[in-house]
PDB file of C-alpha atoms in Angstrom:
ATOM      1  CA  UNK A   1     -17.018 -54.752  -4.665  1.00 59.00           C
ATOM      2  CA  UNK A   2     -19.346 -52.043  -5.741  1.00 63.00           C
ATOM      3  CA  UNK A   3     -18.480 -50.408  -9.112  1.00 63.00           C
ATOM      4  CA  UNK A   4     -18.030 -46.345  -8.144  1.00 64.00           C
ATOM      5  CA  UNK A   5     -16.192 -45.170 -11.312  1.00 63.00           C
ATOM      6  CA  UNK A   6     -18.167 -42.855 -13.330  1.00 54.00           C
ATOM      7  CA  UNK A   7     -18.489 -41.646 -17.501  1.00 56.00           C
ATOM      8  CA  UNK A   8     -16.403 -39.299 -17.633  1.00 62.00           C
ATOM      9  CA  UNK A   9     -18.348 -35.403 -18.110  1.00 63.00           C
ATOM     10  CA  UNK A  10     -21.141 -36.576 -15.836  1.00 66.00           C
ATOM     11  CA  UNK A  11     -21.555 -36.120 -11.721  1.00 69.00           C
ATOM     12  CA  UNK A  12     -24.973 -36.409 -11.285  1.00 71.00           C
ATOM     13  CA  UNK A  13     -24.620 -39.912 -10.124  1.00 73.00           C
ATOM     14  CA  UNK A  14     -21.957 -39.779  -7.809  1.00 71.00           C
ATOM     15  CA  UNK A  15     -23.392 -40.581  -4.579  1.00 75.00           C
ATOM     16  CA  UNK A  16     -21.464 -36.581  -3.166  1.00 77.00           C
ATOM     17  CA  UNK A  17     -23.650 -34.765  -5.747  1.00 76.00           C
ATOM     18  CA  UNK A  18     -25.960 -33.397  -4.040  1.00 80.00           C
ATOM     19  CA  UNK A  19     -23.588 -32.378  -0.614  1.00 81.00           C
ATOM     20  CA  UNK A  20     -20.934 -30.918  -2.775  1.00 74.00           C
ATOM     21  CA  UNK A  21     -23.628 -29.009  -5.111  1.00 74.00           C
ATOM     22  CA  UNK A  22     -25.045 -28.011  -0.972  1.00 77.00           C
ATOM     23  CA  UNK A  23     -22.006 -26.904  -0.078  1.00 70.00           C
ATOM     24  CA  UNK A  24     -20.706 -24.950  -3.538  1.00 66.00           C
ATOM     25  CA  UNK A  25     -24.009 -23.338  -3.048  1.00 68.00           C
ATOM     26  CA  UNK A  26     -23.202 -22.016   0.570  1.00 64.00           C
ATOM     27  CA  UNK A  27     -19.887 -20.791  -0.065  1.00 60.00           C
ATOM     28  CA  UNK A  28     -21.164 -18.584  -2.720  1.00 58.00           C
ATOM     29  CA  UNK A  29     -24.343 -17.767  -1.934  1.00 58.00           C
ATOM     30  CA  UNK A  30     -23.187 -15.670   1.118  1.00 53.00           C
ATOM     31  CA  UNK A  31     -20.093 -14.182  -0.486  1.00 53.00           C
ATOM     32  CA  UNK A  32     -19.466 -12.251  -3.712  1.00 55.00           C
ATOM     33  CA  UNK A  33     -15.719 -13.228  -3.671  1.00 53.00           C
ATOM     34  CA  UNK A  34     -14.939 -11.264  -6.837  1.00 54.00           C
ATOM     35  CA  UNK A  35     -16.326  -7.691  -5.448  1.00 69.00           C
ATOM     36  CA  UNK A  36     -14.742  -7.798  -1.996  1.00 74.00           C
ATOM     37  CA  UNK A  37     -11.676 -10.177  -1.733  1.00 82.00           C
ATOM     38  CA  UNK A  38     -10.271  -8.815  -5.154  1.00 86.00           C
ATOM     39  CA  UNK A  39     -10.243  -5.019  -4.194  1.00 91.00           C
ATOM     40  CA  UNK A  40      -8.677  -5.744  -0.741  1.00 91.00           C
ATOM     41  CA  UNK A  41      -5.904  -7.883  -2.709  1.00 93.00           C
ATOM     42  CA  UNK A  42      -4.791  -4.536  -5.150  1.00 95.00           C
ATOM     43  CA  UNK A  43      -5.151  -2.577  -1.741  1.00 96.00           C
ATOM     44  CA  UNK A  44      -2.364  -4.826  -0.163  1.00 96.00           C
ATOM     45  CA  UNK A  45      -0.613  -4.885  -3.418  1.00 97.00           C
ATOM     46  CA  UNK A  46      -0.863  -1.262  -3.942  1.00 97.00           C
ATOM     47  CA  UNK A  47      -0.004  -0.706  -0.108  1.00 96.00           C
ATOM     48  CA  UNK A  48       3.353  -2.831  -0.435  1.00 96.00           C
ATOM     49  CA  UNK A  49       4.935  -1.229  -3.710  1.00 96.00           C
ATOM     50  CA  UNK A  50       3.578   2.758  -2.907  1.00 94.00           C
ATOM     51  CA  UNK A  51       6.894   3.143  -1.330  1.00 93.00           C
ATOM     52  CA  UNK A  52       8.473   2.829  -4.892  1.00 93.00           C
ATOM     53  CA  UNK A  53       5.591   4.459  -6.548  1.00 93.00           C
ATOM     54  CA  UNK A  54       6.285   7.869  -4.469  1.00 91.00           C
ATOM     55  CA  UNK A  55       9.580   7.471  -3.994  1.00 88.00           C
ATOM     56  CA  UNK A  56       9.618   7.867   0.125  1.00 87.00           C
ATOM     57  CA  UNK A  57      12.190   4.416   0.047  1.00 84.00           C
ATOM     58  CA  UNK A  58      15.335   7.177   0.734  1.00 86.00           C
ATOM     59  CA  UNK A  59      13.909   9.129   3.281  1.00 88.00           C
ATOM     60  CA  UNK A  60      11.494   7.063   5.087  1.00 90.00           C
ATOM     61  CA  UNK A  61      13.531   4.019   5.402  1.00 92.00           C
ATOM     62  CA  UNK A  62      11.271   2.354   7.893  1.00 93.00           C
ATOM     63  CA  UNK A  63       7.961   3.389   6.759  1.00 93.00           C
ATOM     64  CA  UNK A  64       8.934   2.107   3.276  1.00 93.00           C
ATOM     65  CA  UNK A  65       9.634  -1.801   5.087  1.00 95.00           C
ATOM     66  CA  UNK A  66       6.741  -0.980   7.225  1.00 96.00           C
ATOM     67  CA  UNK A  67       3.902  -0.547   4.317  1.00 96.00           C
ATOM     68  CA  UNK A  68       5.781  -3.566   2.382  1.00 96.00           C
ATOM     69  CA  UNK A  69       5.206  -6.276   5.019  1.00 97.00           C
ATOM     70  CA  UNK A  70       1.783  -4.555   5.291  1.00 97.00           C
ATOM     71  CA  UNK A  71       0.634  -4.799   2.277  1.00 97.00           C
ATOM     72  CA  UNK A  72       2.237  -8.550   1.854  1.00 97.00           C
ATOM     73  CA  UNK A  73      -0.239  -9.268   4.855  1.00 96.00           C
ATOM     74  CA  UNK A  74      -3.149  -7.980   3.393  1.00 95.00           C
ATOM     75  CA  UNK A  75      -2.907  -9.422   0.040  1.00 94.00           C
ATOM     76  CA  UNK A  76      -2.315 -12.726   1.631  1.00 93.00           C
ATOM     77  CA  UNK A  77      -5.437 -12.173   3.909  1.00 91.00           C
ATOM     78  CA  UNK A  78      -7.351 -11.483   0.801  1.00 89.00           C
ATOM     79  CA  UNK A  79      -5.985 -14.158  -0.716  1.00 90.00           C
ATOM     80  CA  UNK A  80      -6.606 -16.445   2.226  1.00 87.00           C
ATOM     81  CA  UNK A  81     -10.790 -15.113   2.326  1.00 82.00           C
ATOM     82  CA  UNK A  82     -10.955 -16.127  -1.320  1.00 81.00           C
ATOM     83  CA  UNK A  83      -9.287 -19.517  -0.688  1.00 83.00           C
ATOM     84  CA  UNK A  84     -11.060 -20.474   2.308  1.00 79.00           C
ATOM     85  CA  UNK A  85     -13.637 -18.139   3.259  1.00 73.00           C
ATOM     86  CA  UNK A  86     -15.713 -20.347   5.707  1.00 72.00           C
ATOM     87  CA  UNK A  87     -12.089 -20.806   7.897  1.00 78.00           C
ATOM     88  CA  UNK A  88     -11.005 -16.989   7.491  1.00 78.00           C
ATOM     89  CA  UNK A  89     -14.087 -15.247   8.314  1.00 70.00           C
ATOM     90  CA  UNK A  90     -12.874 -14.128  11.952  1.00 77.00           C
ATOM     91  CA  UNK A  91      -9.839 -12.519  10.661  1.00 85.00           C
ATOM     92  CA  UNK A  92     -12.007 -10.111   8.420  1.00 82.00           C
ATOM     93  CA  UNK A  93     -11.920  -7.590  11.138  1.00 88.00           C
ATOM     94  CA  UNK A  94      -8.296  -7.884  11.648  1.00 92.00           C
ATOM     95  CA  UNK A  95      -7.984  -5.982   7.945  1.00 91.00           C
ATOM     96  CA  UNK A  96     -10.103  -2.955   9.733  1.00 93.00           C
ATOM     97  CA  UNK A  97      -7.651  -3.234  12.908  1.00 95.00           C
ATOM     98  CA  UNK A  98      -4.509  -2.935  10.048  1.00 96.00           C
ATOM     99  CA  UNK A  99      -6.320  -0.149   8.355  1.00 96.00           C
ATOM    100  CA  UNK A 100      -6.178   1.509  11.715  1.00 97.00           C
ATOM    101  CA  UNK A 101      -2.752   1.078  12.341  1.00 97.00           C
ATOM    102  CA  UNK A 102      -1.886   2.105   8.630  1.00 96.00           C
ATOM    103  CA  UNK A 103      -3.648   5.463   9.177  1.00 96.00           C
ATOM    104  CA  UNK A 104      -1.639   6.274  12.467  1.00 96.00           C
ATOM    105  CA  UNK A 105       1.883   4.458  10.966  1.00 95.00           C
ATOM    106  CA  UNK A 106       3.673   7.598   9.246  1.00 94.00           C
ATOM    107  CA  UNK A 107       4.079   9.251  13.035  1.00 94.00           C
ATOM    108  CA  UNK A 108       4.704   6.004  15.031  1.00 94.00           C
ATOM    109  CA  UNK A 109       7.051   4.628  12.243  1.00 93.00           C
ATOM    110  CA  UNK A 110       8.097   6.980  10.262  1.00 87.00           C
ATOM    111  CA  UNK A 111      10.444  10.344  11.285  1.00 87.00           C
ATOM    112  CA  UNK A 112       9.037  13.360  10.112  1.00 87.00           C
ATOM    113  CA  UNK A 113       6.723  12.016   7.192  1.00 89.00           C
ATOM    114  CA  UNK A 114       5.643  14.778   4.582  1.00 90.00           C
ATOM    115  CA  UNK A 115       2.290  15.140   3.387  1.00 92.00           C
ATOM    116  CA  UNK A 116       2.397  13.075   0.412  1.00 91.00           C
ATOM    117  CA  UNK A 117       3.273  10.174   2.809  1.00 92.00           C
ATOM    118  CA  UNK A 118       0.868  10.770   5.194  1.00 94.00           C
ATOM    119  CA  UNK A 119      -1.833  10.950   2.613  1.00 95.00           C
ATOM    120  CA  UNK A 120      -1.297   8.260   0.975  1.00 95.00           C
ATOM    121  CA  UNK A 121      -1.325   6.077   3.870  1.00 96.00           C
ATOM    122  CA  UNK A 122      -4.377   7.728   5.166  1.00 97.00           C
ATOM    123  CA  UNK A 123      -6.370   6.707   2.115  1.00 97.00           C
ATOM    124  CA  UNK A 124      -4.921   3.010   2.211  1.00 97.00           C
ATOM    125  CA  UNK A 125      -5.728   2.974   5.868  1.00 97.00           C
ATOM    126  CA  UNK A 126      -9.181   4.017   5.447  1.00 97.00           C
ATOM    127  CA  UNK A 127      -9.951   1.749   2.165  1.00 96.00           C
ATOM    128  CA  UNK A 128      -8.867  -0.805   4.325  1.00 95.00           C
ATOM    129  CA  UNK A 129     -11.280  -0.194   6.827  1.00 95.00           C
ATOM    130  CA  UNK A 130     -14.123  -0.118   4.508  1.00 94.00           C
ATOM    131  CA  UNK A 131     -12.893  -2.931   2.890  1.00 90.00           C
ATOM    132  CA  UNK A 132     -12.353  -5.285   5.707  1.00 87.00           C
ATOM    133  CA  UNK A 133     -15.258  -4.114   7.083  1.00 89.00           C
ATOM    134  CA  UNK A 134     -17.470  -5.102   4.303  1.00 86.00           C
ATOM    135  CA  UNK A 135     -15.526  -8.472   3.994  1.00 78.00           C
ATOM    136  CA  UNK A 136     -16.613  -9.176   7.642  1.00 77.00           C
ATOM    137  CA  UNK A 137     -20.394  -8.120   6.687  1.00 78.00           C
ATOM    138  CA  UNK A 138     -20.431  -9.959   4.187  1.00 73.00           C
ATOM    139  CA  UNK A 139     -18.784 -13.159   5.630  1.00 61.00           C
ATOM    140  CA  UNK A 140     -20.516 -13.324   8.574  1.00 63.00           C
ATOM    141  CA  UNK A 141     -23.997 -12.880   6.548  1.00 64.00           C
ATOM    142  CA  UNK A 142     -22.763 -15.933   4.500  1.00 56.00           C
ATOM    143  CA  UNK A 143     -22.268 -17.889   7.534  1.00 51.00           C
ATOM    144  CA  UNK A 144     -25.116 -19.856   9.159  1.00 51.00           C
ATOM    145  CA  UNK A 145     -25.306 -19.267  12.490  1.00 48.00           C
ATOM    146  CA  UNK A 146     -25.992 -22.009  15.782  1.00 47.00           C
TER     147      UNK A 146
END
């Protein structure tokens, strides 16, 4: 039986060096996790408790459930594109298509929104379009392609 345990501290001369040093070395090479995936986390963070922050939770009943389980499902995208990147990067455009929908939500959801509303969930909307949009630049530059 072959002897495969190893000093502890050193790697170099287990046999999965080199493909796990290959493969650590793809991930990040193509993706600067920190600068996109950790902005579009405080967006969906920000997006789910702004309902308390301005204080719409008493007349905008709806829109205040509507930009919590929102924001819950950006965050966890964000949170899924730093975990596994190379298995997420097709849903990167689905934080544009949510950035959409959170720019048109205060008249489809809402009744009546004011303008404090409706501004802030323009400017959510539209940082999530950048964002997602430069999450799916920058994942699909990352990933090798066929």
């Amino acid at each position: 039986m072959a002897n495969v345990s190893h000093p502890r501290g050193d790697i170099t001369t287990h046999p999965d060096a080199s493909e796990m040093r290959e493969r650590y070395d793809r991930m990040l090479g193509g993706r600067d996790v920190a600068l996109v995936d950790g902005p579009v986390f405080l967006l969906g963070l920000y997006c789910a408790v702004s309902p308390w922050i301005l204080h719409y939770t008493t007349n905008q009943p709806a829109l205040a459930t509507h930009n919590l389980i929102m924001g819950i499902a950006i965050g966890l995208l964000a949170l899924g594109f730093t975990r596994a990147p190379e298995r997420m990067y097709g849903l990167s455009w689905a934080i544009c298509a949510m950035g959409a929908w959170m720019i048109i939500s205060p008249w489809v959801v809402g009744t009546s929104p004011d303008t404090g509303v409706v501004l802030n969930n323009i400017i959510i909307g539209a940082l999530a379009v950048v964002l997602g949009a430069l999450c799916a630049v920058t994942t699909t530059r990352g990933t090798p392609r066929a």
